[in-house]
XYZ file of C-alpha atoms in Angstrom:
560
model
C 38.304 12.534 -0.407
C 41.253 14.584 -1.546
C 40.536 17.864 -3.154
C 42.737 19.597 -5.629
C 43.257 23.245 -6.332
C 41.741 23.078 -9.690
C 39.885 20.108 -11.371
C 38.580 19.352 -14.785
C 34.907 19.550 -15.273
C 34.074 15.885 -14.550
C 31.781 15.830 -11.560
C 31.511 12.381 -9.943
C 30.402 12.764 -6.335
C 27.432 10.760 -5.463
C 24.871 12.259 -3.024
C 24.884 9.027 -0.854
C 28.566 9.307 0.004
C 30.071 11.234 2.921
C 31.496 13.710 0.557
C 28.139 14.280 -1.004
C 26.533 15.013 2.305
C 29.383 17.350 3.281
C 28.959 19.276 0.170
C 25.135 19.739 0.738
C 25.834 20.750 4.300
C 28.461 23.372 3.278
C 26.191 24.959 0.695
C 23.071 24.929 2.863
C 25.093 26.648 5.745
C 26.566 29.236 3.257
C 23.211 30.113 1.624
C 21.632 30.248 5.083
C 23.945 33.065 6.150
C 22.542 35.385 3.386
C 19.057 34.020 3.792
C 18.798 34.797 7.418
C 19.735 38.438 6.925
C 17.193 38.754 4.121
C 14.428 37.497 6.278
C 15.060 39.106 9.615
C 16.705 42.565 9.052
C 13.325 44.179 8.197
C 11.933 42.852 11.420
C 14.883 44.371 13.450
C 14.609 47.931 11.953
C 12.347 49.538 14.762
C 14.677 48.216 17.382
C 17.680 49.285 15.531
C 16.203 52.718 14.951
C 15.558 53.112 18.662
C 18.829 51.755 19.905
C 20.968 53.777 17.605
C 18.715 56.778 17.453
C 18.569 56.391 13.741
C 16.397 58.464 11.213
C 14.153 56.731 8.661
C 16.862 57.400 6.168
C 19.341 55.539 8.092
C 16.886 52.591 8.288
C 16.479 52.695 4.527
C 20.241 52.592 3.982
C 20.501 49.685 6.450
C 18.600 47.672 3.953
C 19.821 49.350 0.749
C 23.562 49.524 1.441
C 23.507 45.698 1.292
C 21.475 45.519 -1.874
C 23.562 48.253 -3.745
C 26.746 46.135 -3.501
C 25.118 42.820 -3.911
C 23.078 43.765 -6.978
C 26.010 45.599 -8.459
C 28.665 42.856 -7.992
C 26.779 39.590 -8.142
C 27.463 38.990 -11.847
C 31.287 39.637 -11.220
C 31.134 37.218 -8.275
C 29.947 34.431 -10.412
C 32.799 35.199 -12.947
C 35.550 35.174 -10.241
C 34.314 31.797 -9.268
C 34.602 30.426 -12.690
C 38.040 31.783 -13.087
C 39.809 31.252 -9.624
C 37.695 28.280 -8.337
C 34.215 28.153 -7.164
C 35.189 26.707 -3.636
C 37.901 29.411 -3.202
C 35.497 32.232 -3.907
C 32.697 30.602 -2.034
C 34.983 30.328 1.002
C 36.222 33.970 0.589
C 32.691 35.131 0.351
C 31.689 33.376 3.538
C 34.529 34.636 5.485
C 34.008 38.215 4.215
C 30.335 37.971 4.912
C 31.040 36.867 8.505
C 33.462 39.603 9.121
C 31.116 42.223 7.863
C 28.386 40.694 9.976
C 30.550 41.028 13.094
C 31.142 44.691 12.288
C 27.288 45.014 11.948
C 26.757 43.440 15.199
C 29.348 45.805 16.980
C 28.286 48.969 15.039
C 28.134 51.951 17.692
C 26.103 54.290 15.286
C 24.132 54.174 12.198
C 27.092 55.115 9.877
C 29.183 52.227 10.930
C 26.340 49.980 10.473
C 25.567 51.164 6.926
C 29.220 50.773 5.893
C 29.211 47.262 7.361
C 26.004 46.427 5.473
C 27.666 47.513 2.223
C 30.620 45.201 2.913
C 28.218 42.501 3.747
C 26.764 42.886 0.214
C 30.223 42.496 -1.211
C 30.511 39.094 0.458
C 27.040 38.031 -0.551
C 27.966 38.757 -4.154
C 30.887 36.204 -3.772
C 28.833 33.743 -1.720
C 25.453 33.656 -3.502
C 26.432 32.417 -6.953
C 28.932 29.976 -5.459
C 26.405 27.944 -3.440
C 24.539 26.412 -6.205
C 27.461 26.448 -8.562
C 29.434 24.080 -6.001
C 26.498 21.543 -6.273
C 26.382 21.732 -10.025
C 30.181 21.305 -10.276
C 30.566 18.553 -7.742
C 27.705 15.999 -8.113
C 27.506 13.190 -10.593
C 24.823 14.066 -13.186
C 22.384 11.330 -12.066
C 22.315 12.864 -8.521
C 22.477 16.669 -9.486
C 18.753 17.137 -9.691
C 18.206 15.478 -6.374
C 21.019 17.582 -4.776
C 19.615 20.844 -6.147
C 16.189 19.748 -4.657
C 17.574 19.035 -1.324
C 19.541 22.277 -1.317
C 16.460 24.382 -2.182
C 14.288 22.335 0.244
C 16.594 22.990 3.183
C 16.806 26.564 2.061
C 13.175 26.671 2.346
C 13.205 25.319 5.915
C 15.720 27.944 6.784
C 13.469 30.687 5.349
C 10.575 29.394 7.520
C 12.693 29.314 10.655
C 14.299 32.629 10.034
C 11.340 34.747 11.101
C 10.963 32.736 14.319
C 14.721 32.970 15.024
C 15.080 36.499 14.053
C 12.011 37.729 16.002
C 13.149 35.836 19.031
C 16.699 37.436 18.870
C 15.316 40.867 18.448
C 12.867 40.532 21.384
C 15.421 38.620 23.395
C 19.202 38.934 23.336
C 18.915 41.923 20.908
C 19.016 42.885 17.338
C 22.972 42.713 17.170
C 22.590 38.903 17.393
C 20.735 38.877 13.996
C 24.200 39.697 12.545
C 26.505 37.893 15.043
C 24.797 34.594 14.455
C 26.654 34.615 11.071
C 30.052 34.323 12.715
C 29.594 30.755 14.113
C 27.949 29.706 10.923
C 30.989 30.896 8.990
C 33.274 29.098 11.468
C 31.454 25.901 10.712
C 31.040 26.353 7.008
C 34.530 27.358 5.815
C 36.517 24.549 7.317
C 34.024 21.971 5.973
C 34.344 23.486 2.463
C 37.964 23.478 2.553
C 38.356 20.058 3.901
C 35.369 18.247 2.013
C 34.300 20.141 -1.083
C 36.344 19.539 -4.353
C 37.531 22.540 -6.175
C 36.310 23.299 -9.755
C 36.698 26.114 -12.208
C 36.017 26.684 -15.942
C 39.369 26.219 -17.608
C 38.115 28.122 -20.618
C 37.579 31.304 -18.544
C 40.019 33.908 -19.688
C 40.294 37.721 -20.523
C 40.270 40.831 -18.295
C 37.818 41.026 -15.535
C 35.153 43.756 -15.942
C 36.014 45.530 -12.753
C 35.041 48.866 -14.190
C 31.639 47.569 -15.167
C 30.972 46.262 -11.652
C 32.254 49.466 -10.033
C 30.124 51.785 -12.347
C 26.922 49.664 -11.838
C 27.206 49.638 -8.094
C 28.022 53.374 -8.068
C 25.045 54.357 -10.274
C 22.708 52.408 -7.911
C 24.292 54.068 -4.821
C 23.992 57.507 -6.211
C 20.405 57.168 -7.472
C 19.416 55.508 -4.120
C 21.032 58.461 -2.229
C 19.277 61.017 -4.359
C 15.878 59.283 -3.690
C 16.334 58.967 0.042
C 17.587 62.544 0.522
C 15.219 64.218 -1.837
C 13.421 67.117 -0.094
C 16.335 68.022 2.286
C 19.022 69.428 0.207
C 17.685 69.951 -3.264
C 21.176 70.943 -4.813
C 23.015 68.075 -3.438
C 20.068 65.625 -4.411
C 20.024 67.126 -8.046
C 23.809 66.718 -8.420
C 23.921 63.182 -6.935
C 20.852 62.067 -9.173
C 22.601 63.572 -12.262
C 25.938 61.753 -11.326
C 23.897 58.492 -10.832
C 22.432 58.709 -14.313
C 25.827 59.618 -15.924
C 27.334 56.689 -14.230
C 24.503 54.391 -15.675
C 25.320 55.756 -19.129
C 29.098 55.164 -18.513
C 28.225 51.630 -17.367
C 26.468 50.943 -20.605
C 29.342 52.482 -22.694
C 31.908 50.448 -20.723
C 30.019 47.183 -21.364
C 29.866 47.788 -25.071
C 33.686 48.413 -25.188
C 34.846 45.719 -22.788
C 36.034 42.533 -24.715
C 34.539 40.386 -22.027
C 31.752 42.361 -20.213
C 30.140 41.526 -17.034
C 26.838 42.178 -18.755
C 26.804 41.510 -22.483
C 24.163 43.909 -23.683
C 23.355 41.634 -26.675
C 21.590 39.372 -24.351
C 18.782 42.110 -24.453
C 18.396 41.407 -28.207
C 15.729 38.735 -27.104
C 12.329 40.509 -26.797
C 11.095 37.844 -24.374
C 14.215 38.368 -22.051
C 13.795 42.145 -22.112
C 10.111 41.834 -21.389
C 10.392 39.427 -18.666
C 13.029 41.540 -16.938
C 10.665 44.495 -17.139
C 8.114 42.417 -15.373
C 10.696 41.449 -12.873
C 11.484 45.079 -12.100
C 7.810 45.855 -11.414
C 7.150 42.756 -9.289
C 10.180 42.913 -7.229
C 9.979 46.629 -6.666
C 6.481 46.076 -5.198
C 7.775 43.102 -3.145
C 10.808 45.089 -1.801
C 8.365 48.075 -0.781
C 5.871 45.667 0.688
C 8.222 43.618 2.988
C 10.133 46.832 4.150
C 7.022 48.707 5.110
C 4.832 45.690 6.345
C 7.353 44.761 9.028
C 7.505 48.343 10.196
C 3.590 48.690 10.134
C 2.958 45.623 12.171
C 5.281 46.807 14.819
C 4.844 50.576 14.840
C 1.238 50.814 14.239
C -0.299 47.334 15.031
C 1.684 46.991 18.142
C 3.118 43.492 17.305
C 6.460 42.393 18.792
C 9.312 41.480 16.517
C 8.544 37.810 16.697
C 4.847 38.402 16.010
C 5.735 40.583 13.062
C 8.284 38.140 11.631
C 5.920 35.114 11.947
C 2.946 37.021 10.569
C 4.479 36.832 7.055
C 5.525 33.184 7.275
C 2.587 31.825 5.396
C 3.986 33.353 2.177
C 7.241 31.332 2.560
C 5.404 28.067 3.384
C 3.148 28.319 0.428
C 6.000 28.870 -1.927
C 8.018 26.097 -0.379
C 4.989 23.576 -0.725
C 3.648 24.659 -4.103
C 6.196 26.584 -6.301
C 7.382 23.274 -8.045
C 3.748 22.562 -8.959
C 3.363 26.058 -10.235
C 6.404 25.715 -12.372
C 5.076 22.373 -13.800
C 1.683 24.069 -14.582
C 3.417 26.922 -16.342
C 5.260 24.451 -18.433
C 1.913 22.939 -19.635
C -0.094 26.040 -20.226
C 2.756 28.634 -21.083
C 3.928 31.455 -18.893
C 1.668 34.336 -19.862
C -1.371 33.468 -17.692
C 0.730 32.948 -14.482
C 2.823 35.996 -15.170
C -0.461 37.983 -15.547
C -2.677 36.515 -12.628
C 0.293 36.215 -10.149
C 0.962 40.013 -10.106
C -2.824 40.668 -9.938
C -3.228 38.461 -6.888
C -0.261 40.262 -5.158
C -1.907 43.546 -5.880
C -5.054 42.537 -4.267
C -3.227 41.276 -1.312
C -1.532 44.717 -0.910
C -4.859 46.463 -1.016
C -6.220 43.967 1.640
C -3.162 45.106 3.912
C -5.005 48.511 4.151
C -7.224 46.808 6.778
C -4.081 46.620 9.054
C -4.002 49.431 11.428
C -3.860 50.127 15.161
C -4.859 46.915 17.076
C -5.242 44.835 13.924
C -6.318 41.218 14.515
C -4.088 38.758 12.943
C -6.833 36.187 11.831
C -9.243 38.722 10.360
C -6.982 41.524 9.154
C -3.433 40.356 8.414
C -3.791 36.607 7.623
C -6.247 36.965 4.588
C -3.872 39.497 3.000
C -0.796 37.228 3.710
C -2.544 34.168 2.174
C -3.611 35.949 -1.042
C 0.007 37.439 -1.165
C 1.314 33.929 -0.919
C -1.035 32.612 -3.627
C 0.317 35.321 -5.930
C 3.943 34.559 -5.370
C 3.380 30.965 -5.735
C 1.645 31.594 -9.127
C 4.252 34.092 -10.209
C 7.872 33.378 -9.065
C 8.655 29.872 -10.433
C 7.253 30.679 -13.947
C 9.067 33.973 -14.044
C 12.402 32.220 -13.368
C 11.678 29.523 -15.970
C 10.724 32.138 -18.578
C 13.955 34.121 -17.961
C 15.988 30.913 -18.662
C 13.867 29.938 -21.747
C 14.203 33.332 -23.321
C 17.919 33.090 -24.275
C 20.191 30.571 -25.783
C 21.041 27.568 -23.640
C 24.711 28.469 -23.209
C 23.627 31.933 -21.707
C 21.069 30.729 -19.250
C 23.445 31.198 -16.216
C 24.002 34.732 -17.402
C 20.361 35.382 -17.902
C 19.408 34.199 -14.466
C 22.241 36.303 -12.859
C 20.880 39.402 -14.679
C 17.363 38.662 -13.647
C 18.564 38.207 -10.013
C 20.477 41.462 -10.086
C 17.403 43.302 -11.666
C 15.148 42.022 -8.764
C 17.485 43.293 -6.090
C 17.943 46.497 -7.705
C 14.120 47.049 -8.148
C 13.747 46.234 -4.385
C 16.350 48.725 -3.308
C 14.856 51.653 -5.522
C 11.487 50.839 -4.126
C 12.754 51.070 -0.393
C 14.451 54.360 -1.324
C 11.496 55.962 -3.336
C 8.367 54.876 -1.314
C 8.929 57.082 1.776
C 9.558 59.938 -0.607
C 6.248 59.278 -2.635
C 4.264 59.006 0.460
C 5.673 61.993 2.355
C 7.209 60.006 5.205
C 9.413 62.350 7.408
C 12.803 61.313 8.981
C 10.934 60.391 12.199
C 7.763 58.999 10.800
C 8.518 55.415 12.038
C 8.431 56.844 15.669
C 4.837 58.092 15.148
C 2.013 55.399 14.725
C -0.385 57.927 13.079
C 2.198 59.345 10.686
C 3.387 55.961 9.650
C -0.051 54.519 9.263
C -1.047 57.279 6.906
C 2.134 56.912 4.780
C 1.570 53.157 4.618
C -2.056 53.672 3.307
C -0.664 55.665 0.485
C 2.282 53.146 -0.099
C 0.199 50.021 -0.669
C -1.933 51.369 -3.564
C 1.307 52.587 -5.160
C 2.752 49.009 -4.738
C -0.416 47.520 -6.137
C -0.329 49.871 -9.193
C 3.211 48.759 -10.051
C 2.036 45.199 -9.955
C -0.802 45.804 -12.189
C 1.668 47.465 -14.621
C 3.711 44.270 -14.422
C 0.636 42.196 -15.214
C -0.167 44.349 -18.251
C 3.421 43.915 -19.555
C 3.226 40.112 -19.110
C -0.049 39.795 -21.003
C 1.061 42.062 -23.996
C 4.656 40.899 -24.341
C 5.243 37.287 -22.849
C 5.005 34.484 -25.232
C 5.312 30.626 -24.883
C 8.952 29.513 -25.020
C 10.269 27.074 -27.597
C 9.664 23.333 -26.549
C 13.447 22.620 -26.513
C 14.330 25.587 -24.228
C 16.272 25.178 -21.027
C 14.268 24.608 -17.897
C 15.465 25.672 -14.373
C 17.060 23.027 -12.222
C 16.070 24.574 -9.021
C 12.268 24.336 -8.894
C 11.530 24.938 -5.212
C 11.299 28.563 -4.440
C 11.215 29.954 -0.752
C 13.203 32.980 -0.655
C 10.730 36.027 -1.101
C 13.494 38.744 -1.644
C 14.671 37.514 -5.031
C 14.632 34.694 -7.500
C 17.042 31.912 -6.892
C 20.226 32.278 -8.931
C 20.488 29.454 -11.621
C 24.038 28.078 -11.857
C 25.752 28.064 -15.200
C 26.815 24.446 -14.478
C 24.000 22.603 -15.763
C 24.617 19.723 -18.391
C 23.033 20.427 -21.787
C 22.962 16.800 -22.985
C 20.873 14.148 -21.210
C 22.294 10.695 -20.867
C 21.259 8.280 -23.756
C 19.705 5.652 -21.451
C 16.632 3.603 -20.968
C 13.602 4.497 -18.942
C 14.396 7.060 -16.123
C 13.045 7.579 -12.851
C 12.160 11.086 -11.371
C 14.308 11.982 -8.516
C 13.632 15.520 -7.703
C 12.504 18.840 -8.869
C 13.154 19.599 -12.583
C 14.753 16.252 -13.084
C 15.806 15.524 -16.751
C 17.189 12.402 -18.100
C 20.475 11.962 -16.769
C 23.529 13.602 -18.414
C 26.422 11.553 -19.870
C 29.210 11.472 -17.175
C 32.064 13.589 -18.411
C 29.856 15.511 -20.920
C 30.677 19.251 -21.407
C 28.059 21.993 -20.895
C 27.961 25.666 -21.079
C 30.534 27.594 -19.107
C 30.230 26.709 -15.523
C 30.566 23.194 -14.222
C 29.288 21.141 -16.909
C 30.693 17.836 -17.959
C 32.666 17.518 -21.235
C 30.858 16.393 -24.301
C 31.194 12.927 -25.600
C 30.109 11.538 -28.963
C 26.915 9.445 -29.231
C 27.196 5.774 -29.008
C 28.423 3.799 -32.141
C 25.525 3.638 -34.638
C 23.344 6.160 -32.983
C 22.453 9.416 -35.098
C 23.951 12.621 -33.975
C 21.980 15.903 -33.503
C 24.366 18.872 -33.499
C 21.896 21.119 -31.523
C 23.427 21.920 -28.088
C 20.268 20.899 -26.291
C 18.974 18.181 -28.489
C 17.201 15.192 -27.039
C 19.558 12.112 -26.690
C 19.709 9.535 -29.378
C 18.717 6.158 -28.180
C 21.389 3.429 -27.907
C 21.004 0.593 -30.461
C 18.708 -1.788 -29.084
C 17.799 0.326 -26.090
C 14.100 1.417 -25.484
C 13.408 5.050 -26.447
C 13.141 7.701 -23.672
C 11.271 10.713 -24.787
C 13.045 13.926 -24.013
C 11.641 16.421 -21.353
C 11.401 16.808 -17.672
C 10.152 14.240 -15.422
C 7.250 14.931 -13.161
C 8.124 16.802 -10.096
């Protein structure tokens, strides 16, 4: 298939064709690069600290340097893809991520590793939004839901394989191969994308890029994170840095108000539901970030597990989400999101309290597995309804923006937790080298994380309401990434195809969209008028009008 530098929004690739299979392979490879790092870096931290003689603060920065640039720039990355071409920005992100990974793998000291991780986050901000957007922009509307289902399913398999692979690499060839593995993946992914993936862009994207907003957002996160990590060492520097971080946040809000085309339009928070759900997200993903960071260390430093054992110990959470998240989302559609968003955090809080049983010589079956299973059940209950409620809380045309904001909020919450928990629990710079000291701090951290989750549950039960019946539903229904919710692409068609009875063909399948129909900014097809003689409903997400003489197909999502 010949690919052009820029195409109109008229996706026509079928999933059964060679080009369709190449596109799926490309997007799975690209997303797997970011996924592998998110699932195995925590497992590698004790070995990194020992080999590089790093302090606990350096290990915190190894995690957070990546999250600072990723959370600060991920919205800008999606905008760049809309403007200059999603394939182009995706390939740049893949190559950038691989180059930064190579630098991580060759890092001679903690400083170089931290800088390289920050550069990795920039590549991730270009890569992450593009993976799903390429699917949305390329596939025929009748095949899009199935393609998204396959993409998310293979991503879940990658999430399940990651702990095995990462633990084996850390225990075997060494932690550097956790990063070096991205290089051959990029060497495979980028040429396939350039050869087989059609280019697409939003021809209506225009105006100046909000580079200042992206820079101020990342700077604010970096300065606040530094102040939290270094608190207690140099009080003057910490005070100055923390103040500068707050001032950068204020400047970010001011810049977004003044910019004609802001990265984060602040009026999106006019929706009470959207604001409330993002506050719940901050609570939930702050607790998740602290849990996964500290638990990987606890299992190795205190319980004496190997890196492979520690990585696979948490595998049931990924498996449960992969198997049951779509069903959880369907249940939330029927009963409303308030109950899942209340019960899910409470289950996760109970799991973190159960983790208090994990200490020196902990037995996996009796001490670790019960907590992990309860944690997985809570995440199954919570994550899919949370993403769906975010999309349903704003106008259909802004669903891609809403999901991007929620994704950035989740990552920012995680990095703040990783920075703040050692401070709140009194961990010293060498705490991870002492099993007794780390165990004492871990037993203080888990109740804190549980308390934050309870606060999220209280927010949900008092603020979350049932969405409108005609709201937008997420196309990606299968969740397996425990570090953040999946980023919903802007390229979902808004109008279903006016056709006869449909067949479900994947998670979140709606009635097929009219080929060539135009959607919200992203990759949607161009709108076409209804068939002759059919009534027209001007609402952007209105159900299709039946063709004359055709059987009526009720609107809504097919069963998963």
